[in-house]
PDB file of C-alpha atoms in Angstrom:
ATOM      1  CA  MET A   1     -52.636 390.386 130.496  1.00 55.00           C
ATOM      2  CA  LYS A   2     -50.319 388.168 132.783  1.00 49.00           C
ATOM      3  CA  LYS A   3     -53.274 385.818 133.368  1.00 51.00           C
ATOM      4  CA  THR A   4     -53.860 385.426 129.706  1.00 56.00           C
ATOM      5  CA  ASN A   5     -50.205 384.697 128.956  1.00 56.00           C
ATOM      6  CA  LEU A   6     -50.219 382.058 131.794  1.00 54.00           C
ATOM      7  CA  PHE A   7     -53.409 380.498 130.416  1.00 51.00           C
ATOM      8  CA  VAL A   8     -51.671 380.298 126.726  1.00 49.00           C
ATOM      9  CA  SER A   9     -48.513 378.601 128.305  1.00 59.00           C
ATOM     10  CA  ILE A  10     -50.685 376.180 130.182  1.00 53.00           C
ATOM     11  CA  LEU A  11     -52.581 375.268 126.913  1.00 51.00           C
ATOM     12  CA  LEU A  12     -49.329 374.875 124.909  1.00 53.00           C
ATOM     13  CA  PHE A  13     -47.533 372.694 127.647  1.00 53.00           C
ATOM     14  CA  LEU A  14     -50.726 370.477 127.664  1.00 51.00           C
ATOM     15  CA  SER A  15     -50.862 370.120 123.837  1.00 56.00           C
ATOM     16  CA  PHE A  16     -47.176 369.179 123.798  1.00 54.00           C
ATOM     17  CA  SER A  17     -47.607 366.627 126.617  1.00 56.00           C
ATOM     18  CA  ILE A  18     -50.581 365.130 124.663  1.00 54.00           C
ATOM     19  CA  LEU A  19     -48.618 364.853 121.380  1.00 50.00           C
ATOM     20  CA  GLN A  20     -45.686 363.155 123.187  1.00 55.00           C
ATOM     21  CA  VAL A  21     -47.978 360.625 124.948  1.00 48.00           C
ATOM     22  CA  SER A  22     -49.656 360.026 121.579  1.00 54.00           C
ATOM     23  CA  SER A  23     -46.440 359.684 119.940  1.00 53.00           C
ATOM     24  CA  LEU A  24     -45.313 357.166 122.506  1.00 46.00           C
ATOM     25  CA  THR A  25     -48.379 355.030 122.393  1.00 53.00           C
ATOM     26  CA  GLN A  26     -48.177 354.861 118.559  1.00 54.00           C
ATOM     27  CA  THR A  27     -44.552 353.786 118.724  1.00 48.00           C
ATOM     28  CA  ASN A  28     -45.420 351.084 121.351  1.00 50.00           C
ATOM     29  CA  GLN A  29     -48.146 349.850 119.223  1.00 52.00           C
ATOM     30  CA  ASP A  30     -46.002 349.753 116.069  1.00 51.00           C
ATOM     31  CA  PHE A  31     -43.455 347.822 118.047  1.00 44.00           C
ATOM     32  CA  GLU A  32     -46.014 345.155 119.361  1.00 47.00           C
ATOM     33  CA  LYS A  33     -47.268 344.992 115.915  1.00 46.00           C
ATOM     34  CA  SER A  34     -43.823 344.257 114.589  1.00 45.00           C
ATOM     35  CA  GLU A  35     -43.063 341.559 117.248  1.00 44.00           C
ATOM     36  CA  SER A  36     -46.325 339.902 116.614  1.00 42.00           C
ATOM     37  CA  SER A  37     -45.613 339.835 112.903  1.00 41.00           C
ATOM     38  CA  ARG A  38     -42.312 338.449 113.469  1.00 40.00           C
ATOM     39  CA  THR A  39     -43.595 335.707 115.783  1.00 39.00           C
ATOM     40  CA  LEU A  40     -46.320 334.749 113.366  1.00 37.00           C
ATOM     41  CA  GLU A  41     -43.924 334.628 110.450  1.00 40.00           C
ATOM     42  CA  GLN A  42     -41.461 332.501 112.481  1.00 39.00           C
ATOM     43  CA  GLY A  43     -44.409 330.182 113.328  1.00 37.00           C
ATOM     44  CA  GLN A  44     -45.383 330.031 109.598  1.00 41.00           C
ATOM     45  CA  GLU A  45     -41.690 329.121 108.739  1.00 40.00           C
ATOM     46  CA  HIS A  46     -41.544 326.353 111.106  1.00 44.00           C
ATOM     47  CA  ALA A  47     -45.095 325.093 110.940  1.00 45.00           C
ATOM     48  CA  HIS A  48     -44.326 322.502 108.393  1.00 61.00           C
ATOM     49  CA  GLU A  49     -41.398 320.794 110.360  1.00 73.00           C
ATOM     50  CA  VAL A  50     -42.143 317.182 110.785  1.00 79.00           C
ATOM     51  CA  HIS A  51     -40.185 315.359 113.588  1.00 87.00           C
ATOM     52  CA  CYS A  52     -40.284 312.000 111.770  1.00 93.00           C
ATOM     53  CA  SER A  53     -37.597 310.339 109.552  1.00 94.00           C
ATOM     54  CA  ARG A  54     -38.996 309.725 106.104  1.00 94.00           C
ATOM     55  CA  GLU A  55     -36.092 307.537 105.349  1.00 94.00           C
ATOM     56  CA  ARG A  56     -36.566 305.283 108.326  1.00 95.00           C
ATOM     57  CA  SER A  57     -40.312 305.422 107.867  1.00 95.00           C
ATOM     58  CA  ARG A  58     -39.767 304.130 104.127  1.00 95.00           C
ATOM     59  CA  ALA A  59     -37.566 301.272 105.404  1.00 94.00           C
ATOM     60  CA  ALA A  60     -40.145 300.316 107.900  1.00 94.00           C
ATOM     61  CA  TRP A  61     -42.799 300.246 105.214  1.00 94.00           C
ATOM     62  CA  GLN A  62     -40.573 298.195 103.062  1.00 92.00           C
ATOM     63  CA  ILE A  63     -40.255 295.506 105.821  1.00 91.00           C
ATOM     64  CA  ILE A  64     -43.995 295.585 106.372  1.00 92.00           C
ATOM     65  CA  GLU A  65     -44.729 295.313 102.732  1.00 92.00           C
ATOM     66  CA  LYS A  66     -42.175 292.553 101.871  1.00 89.00           C
ATOM     67  CA  TYR A  67     -42.126 290.379 105.012  1.00 87.00           C
ATOM     68  CA  LEU A  68     -45.344 290.778 106.824  1.00 90.00           C
ATOM     69  CA  MET A  69     -48.129 291.567 104.072  1.00 93.00           C
ATOM     70  CA  PRO A  70     -47.664 288.246 102.456  1.00 92.00           C
ATOM     71  CA  PHE A  71     -48.659 286.469 105.522  1.00 92.00           C
ATOM     72  CA  VAL A  72     -51.530 288.886 105.942  1.00 94.00           C
ATOM     73  CA  GLU A  73     -52.941 288.472 102.518  1.00 94.00           C
ATOM     74  CA  HIS A  74     -52.191 284.521 102.760  1.00 94.00           C
ATOM     75  CA  GLU A  75     -54.560 284.702 105.725  1.00 94.00           C
ATOM     76  CA  HIS A  76     -56.986 286.953 104.150  1.00 95.00           C
ATOM     77  CA  TYR A  77     -56.818 289.292 107.168  1.00 96.00           C
ATOM     78  CA  GLU A  78     -57.934 292.800 107.351  1.00 95.00           C
ATOM     79  CA  ILE A  79     -55.480 294.865 109.549  1.00 95.00           C
ATOM     80  CA  PRO A  80     -57.731 296.951 111.992  1.00 94.00           C
ATOM     81  CA  SER A  81     -57.421 300.823 111.320  1.00 91.00           C
ATOM     82  CA  ASN A  82     -56.058 301.379 114.922  1.00 90.00           C
ATOM     83  CA  CYS A  83     -53.105 298.953 114.165  1.00 93.00           C
ATOM     84  CA  ARG A  84     -49.888 301.212 113.865  1.00 93.00           C
ATOM     85  CA  LEU A  85     -49.013 298.980 110.992  1.00 93.00           C
ATOM     86  CA  HIS A  86     -52.014 299.971 108.839  1.00 93.00           C
ATOM     87  CA  PRO A  87     -51.261 302.094 105.893  1.00 91.00           C
ATOM     88  CA  ASP A  88     -53.470 304.905 106.982  1.00 91.00           C
ATOM     89  CA  ASN A  89     -51.087 305.280 109.991  1.00 92.00           C
ATOM     90  CA  ASP A  90     -47.921 306.084 107.872  1.00 94.00           C
ATOM     91  CA  LEU A  91     -47.405 309.715 107.858  1.00 94.00           C
ATOM     92  CA  PHE A  92     -45.823 309.743 104.484  1.00 95.00           C
ATOM     93  CA  ARG A  93     -47.726 307.003 102.931  1.00 93.00           C
ATOM     94  CA  ASP A  94     -49.870 309.160 100.484  1.00 93.00           C
ATOM     95  CA  GLN A  95     -46.754 311.221  99.464  1.00 95.00           C
ATOM     96  CA  GLU A  96     -44.834 307.875  98.742  1.00 95.00           C
ATOM     97  CA  GLU A  97     -47.654 306.760  96.483  1.00 95.00           C
ATOM     98  CA  HIS A  98     -47.681 309.840  94.665  1.00 96.00           C
ATOM     99  CA  LYS A  99     -43.832 309.171  93.453  1.00 97.00           C
ATOM    100  CA  ILE A 100     -43.537 308.326  89.916  1.00 97.00           C
ATOM    101  CA  HIS A 101     -40.432 306.628  88.863  1.00 96.00           C
ATOM    102  CA  LEU A 102     -39.924 307.233  85.245  1.00 95.00           C
ATOM    103  CA  ASP A 103     -36.326 306.181  84.622  1.00 94.00           C
ATOM    104  CA  ILE A 104     -33.103 305.751  86.596  1.00 92.00           C
ATOM    105  CA  ASN A 105     -32.502 309.572  86.787  1.00 94.00           C
ATOM    106  CA  GLU A 106     -36.150 310.795  86.532  1.00 97.00           C
ATOM    107  CA  TRP A 107     -38.631 311.062  89.163  1.00 98.00           C
ATOM    108  CA  GLN A 108     -41.945 312.810  89.062  1.00 97.00           C
ATOM    109  CA  CYS A 109     -44.160 314.246  91.592  1.00 97.00           C
ATOM    110  CA  GLY A 110     -47.661 312.869  91.237  1.00 97.00           C
ATOM    111  CA  TYR A 111     -49.205 315.942  92.691  1.00 97.00           C
ATOM    112  CA  CYS A 112     -47.811 318.819  90.318  1.00 96.00           C
ATOM    113  CA  LYS A 113     -45.985 316.559  87.910  1.00 96.00           C
ATOM    114  CA  LYS A 114     -42.679 318.300  88.359  1.00 96.00           C
ATOM    115  CA  SER A 115     -39.546 316.211  87.672  1.00 96.00           C
ATOM    116  CA  PHE A 116     -36.475 315.454  89.491  1.00 97.00           C
ATOM    117  CA  ARG A 117     -33.156 313.670  88.925  1.00 96.00           C
ATOM    118  CA  ALA A 118     -33.124 311.700  92.016  1.00 96.00           C
ATOM    119  CA  GLU A 119     -35.639 310.467  94.816  1.00 96.00           C
ATOM    120  CA  MET A 120     -33.930 312.491  97.460  1.00 95.00           C
ATOM    121  CA  PHE A 121     -34.693 315.667  95.545  1.00 97.00           C
ATOM    122  CA  LEU A 122     -38.229 314.755  95.241  1.00 97.00           C
ATOM    123  CA  ASP A 123     -38.471 314.176  99.003  1.00 96.00           C
ATOM    124  CA  GLN A 124     -37.118 317.632  99.537  1.00 95.00           C
ATOM    125  CA  HIS A 125     -39.884 319.031  97.093  1.00 97.00           C
ATOM    126  CA  PHE A 126     -42.565 317.149  99.140  1.00 96.00           C
ATOM    127  CA  ASP A 127     -41.244 318.717 102.297  1.00 93.00           C
ATOM    128  CA  ASN A 128     -41.216 322.054 100.819  1.00 93.00           C
ATOM    129  CA  ARG A 129     -44.163 322.245  98.544  1.00 94.00           C
ATOM    130  CA  HIS A 130     -46.604 319.631  99.641  1.00 94.00           C
ATOM    131  CA  TYR A 131     -46.178 319.377 103.395  1.00 90.00           C
ATOM    132  CA  ASN A 132     -49.697 320.603 103.889  1.00 89.00           C
ATOM    133  CA  LEU A 133     -51.051 317.346 102.525  1.00 87.00           C
ATOM    134  CA  LEU A 134     -49.392 315.550 105.421  1.00 88.00           C
ATOM    135  CA  ASN A 135     -51.766 314.453 108.254  1.00 75.00           C
ATOM    136  CA  VAL A 136     -49.775 315.254 111.223  1.00 77.00           C
ATOM    137  CA  SER A 137     -52.605 314.552 113.776  1.00 71.00           C
ATOM    138  CA  GLY A 138     -51.966 311.468 116.270  1.00 68.00           C
ATOM    139  CA  SER A 139     -49.041 309.072 116.410  1.00 69.00           C
ATOM    140  CA  LYS A 140     -48.189 308.199 112.673  1.00 86.00           C
ATOM    141  CA  CYS A 141     -44.531 308.048 112.468  1.00 93.00           C
ATOM    142  CA  LEU A 142     -43.602 304.702 111.263  1.00 94.00           C
ATOM    143  CA  ALA A 143     -39.996 305.302 112.014  1.00 94.00           C
ATOM    144  CA  ASP A 144     -40.872 304.943 115.794  1.00 94.00           C
ATOM    145  CA  LEU A 145     -41.534 301.373 114.988  1.00 93.00           C
ATOM    146  CA  CYS A 146     -38.176 300.632 113.646  1.00 91.00           C
ATOM    147  CA  GLY A 147     -36.887 298.844 116.795  1.00 86.00           C
ATOM    148  CA  SER A 148     -39.345 296.280 116.408  1.00 86.00           C
ATOM    149  CA  LEU A 149     -39.093 296.138 112.629  1.00 87.00           C
ATOM    150  CA  HIS A 150     -35.210 296.063 112.512  1.00 83.00           C
ATOM    151  CA  CYS A 151     -35.072 298.945 109.916  1.00 87.00           C
ATOM    152  CA  ASN A 152     -31.245 299.024 110.189  1.00 84.00           C
ATOM    153  CA  ALA A 153     -31.246 295.626 108.524  1.00 78.00           C
ATOM    154  CA  VAL A 154     -32.807 297.027 105.348  1.00 78.00           C
ATOM    155  CA  MET A 155     -30.993 300.399 105.711  1.00 83.00           C
ATOM    156  CA  ASN A 156     -27.376 298.729 106.059  1.00 70.00           C
ATOM    157  CA  THR A 157     -26.649 301.365 108.757  1.00 60.00           C
ATOM    158  CA  LYS A 158     -25.337 298.830 111.257  1.00 53.00           C
ATOM    159  CA  SER A 159     -23.382 295.554 111.052  1.00 50.00           C
ATOM    160  CA  SER A 160     -24.776 292.408 111.963  1.00 48.00           C
ATOM    161  CA  LYS A 161     -21.938 292.163 114.568  1.00 52.00           C
ATOM    162  CA  THR A 162     -23.212 295.191 116.301  1.00 57.00           C
ATOM    163  CA  LYS A 163     -22.872 294.622 120.180  1.00 64.00           C
ATOM    164  CA  CYS A 164     -26.067 293.578 121.897  1.00 69.00           C
ATOM    165  CA  ASN A 165     -27.750 296.127 124.011  1.00 79.00           C
ATOM    166  CA  PRO A 166     -29.994 294.279 126.549  1.00 83.00           C
ATOM    167  CA  ALA A 167     -31.998 297.572 127.399  1.00 84.00           C
ATOM    168  CA  ALA A 168     -32.782 298.171 123.638  1.00 82.00           C
ATOM    169  CA  VAL A 169     -33.525 294.506 123.057  1.00 81.00           C
ATOM    170  CA  ALA A 170     -36.270 294.656 126.002  1.00 86.00           C
ATOM    171  CA  ARG A 171     -37.758 297.805 124.710  1.00 88.00           C
ATOM    172  CA  ASN A 172     -38.048 296.235 121.101  1.00 85.00           C
ATOM    173  CA  HIS A 173     -39.393 293.274 122.536  1.00 84.00           C
ATOM    174  CA  HIS A 174     -42.030 295.018 124.603  1.00 88.00           C
ATOM    175  CA  LEU A 175     -42.815 297.046 121.389  1.00 89.00           C
ATOM    176  CA  CYS A 176     -43.017 294.026 119.470  1.00 88.00           C
ATOM    177  CA  GLU A 177     -45.459 292.387 121.756  1.00 90.00           C
ATOM    178  CA  GLY A 178     -47.755 295.432 121.863  1.00 91.00           C
ATOM    179  CA  LEU A 179     -47.852 295.641 118.110  1.00 92.00           C
ATOM    180  CA  ALA A 180     -48.643 291.952 117.669  1.00 93.00           C
ATOM    181  CA  ASN A 181     -51.533 292.016 120.341  1.00 94.00           C
ATOM    182  CA  SER A 182     -53.220 295.341 118.946  1.00 93.00           C
ATOM    183  CA  CYS A 183     -52.862 294.309 115.357  1.00 95.00           C
ATOM    184  CA  PHE A 184     -53.533 290.644 115.606  1.00 96.00           C
ATOM    185  CA  PRO A 185     -55.636 290.014 118.605  1.00 95.00           C
ATOM    186  CA  ILE A 186     -55.407 286.230 119.448  1.00 93.00           C
ATOM    187  CA  ASN A 187     -58.888 285.915 120.548  1.00 94.00           C
ATOM    188  CA  GLN A 188     -60.322 287.375 117.323  1.00 94.00           C
ATOM    189  CA  SER A 189     -59.953 284.629 114.800  1.00 95.00           C
ATOM    190  CA  PRO A 190     -57.530 281.500 114.070  1.00 95.00           C
ATOM    191  CA  SER A 191     -55.952 283.922 111.387  1.00 95.00           C
ATOM    192  CA  ALA A 192     -55.185 286.566 113.993  1.00 95.00           C
ATOM    193  CA  ARG A 193     -53.780 284.177 116.238  1.00 94.00           C
ATOM    194  CA  ARG A 194     -51.277 282.875 113.528  1.00 92.00           C
ATOM    195  CA  LEU A 195     -50.354 286.357 112.418  1.00 93.00           C
ATOM    196  CA  ASN A 196     -49.694 287.286 116.184  1.00 92.00           C
ATOM    197  CA  GLU A 197     -47.197 284.372 116.379  1.00 87.00           C
ATOM    198  CA  THR A 198     -45.860 285.266 112.905  1.00 83.00           C
ATOM    199  CA  TYR A 199     -45.231 288.717 114.026  1.00 84.00           C
ATOM    200  CA  LYS A 200     -43.598 288.199 117.379  1.00 79.00           C
ATOM    201  CA  CYS A 201     -41.556 285.230 116.377  1.00 70.00           C
ATOM    202  CA  ILE A 202     -40.547 285.660 112.819  1.00 65.00           C
ATOM    203  CA  LEU A 203     -40.613 289.366 111.720  1.00 64.00           C
ATOM    204  CA  PRO A 204     -38.245 290.621 114.523  1.00 54.00           C
ATOM    205  CA  GLY A 205     -35.806 287.894 113.670  1.00 50.00           C
ATOM    206  CA  TYR A 206     -35.472 284.539 115.955  1.00 37.00           C
ATOM    207  CA  LEU A 207     -32.283 286.105 117.073  1.00 35.00           C
ATOM    208  CA  HIS A 208     -32.593 289.368 118.635  1.00 42.00           C
ATOM    209  CA  THR A 209     -29.007 290.096 118.622  1.00 38.00           C
ATOM    210  CA  ASP A 210     -28.627 289.606 114.789  1.00 41.00           C
ATOM    211  CA  PHE A 211     -29.935 292.566 112.849  1.00 39.00           C
ATOM    212  CA  ASP A 212     -29.883 290.484 109.571  1.00 40.00           C
ATOM    213  CA  ALA A 213     -31.889 287.555 110.910  1.00 39.00           C
ATOM    214  CA  ALA A 214     -35.367 288.857 109.925  1.00 42.00           C
ATOM    215  CA  PRO A 215     -34.700 289.533 106.205  1.00 44.00           C
ATOM    216  CA  TYR A 216     -32.724 286.388 105.453  1.00 39.00           C
ATOM    217  CA  PHE A 217     -35.023 284.111 107.417  1.00 39.00           C
ATOM    218  CA  LEU A 218     -38.438 285.699 106.064  1.00 43.00           C
ATOM    219  CA  SER A 219     -37.172 285.729 102.430  1.00 45.00           C
ATOM    220  CA  ASP A 220     -37.190 282.034 102.577  1.00 45.00           C
ATOM    221  CA  SER A 221     -40.383 281.402 104.779  1.00 48.00           C
ATOM    222  CA  ALA A 222     -42.698 284.115 103.650  1.00 52.00           C
ATOM    223  CA  PRO A 223     -45.306 283.267 101.140  1.00 60.00           C
ATOM    224  CA  LYS A 224     -44.568 284.687  97.611  1.00 55.00           C
ATOM    225  CA  ARG A 225     -46.916 287.211  96.054  1.00 55.00           C
ATOM    226  CA  ASP A 226     -46.229 286.568  92.621  1.00 49.00           C
ATOM    227  CA  GLU A 227     -46.843 282.795  93.166  1.00 48.00           C
ATOM    228  CA  GLU A 228     -50.236 281.316  92.382  1.00 45.00           C
ATOM    229  CA  ARG A 229     -51.830 280.168  95.443  1.00 46.00           C
ATOM    230  CA  ASN A 230     -53.794 277.009  94.891  1.00 45.00           C
ATOM    231  CA  PRO A 231     -56.719 276.554  97.365  1.00 43.00           C
ATOM    232  CA  ARG A 232     -55.982 273.483  99.752  1.00 42.00           C
ATOM    233  CA  ALA A 233     -58.567 270.608  99.659  1.00 37.00           C
TER     234      ALA A 233
END
């Protein structure tokens, strides 16, 4: 009888231990699953964050479009796809081309046709709803080229009397040289050689310390798109 009671007690103890271990294992699994879900949710929440200024990229493109492209078109030159000034290498180019400006206070999304009272709200809409359309592979942040393109002159964020920073000037000059040589290789053709000099000598401004030099100088010297170009004899 004593042996039977002892055997039953051992069985009950083992059963209770197994239940405790099983419960603890399930709790750990639930905790790990919860942690994994939370990590995944956080990853999805921040997956569409783009570390590239849309505003400065837009300013950079305005400069390229207004002050460089007239020279490119005048030379009948095709910018290579690996050039960072090429439209395909602008992260926001497709979204910018899907902006429809209907009226002063009416902007429309070209993807879903939703309307907004200001461009800044449309930009926010792109960031929140259409971020999946951005091709974030590679180096496509046009804002990174602002040092060479003098975006501050277009954005009016700095006075033309801003004190010169020699290190920044040297860095921007190096960037400018690199862009000119990769986009307009001097050995490729006479047109490329002329555009190489145009970009290095004119686009950044003939005075590196003057933020307003490029726009004012180029507005007088660049070929006009809306003028008829008569072929030379």
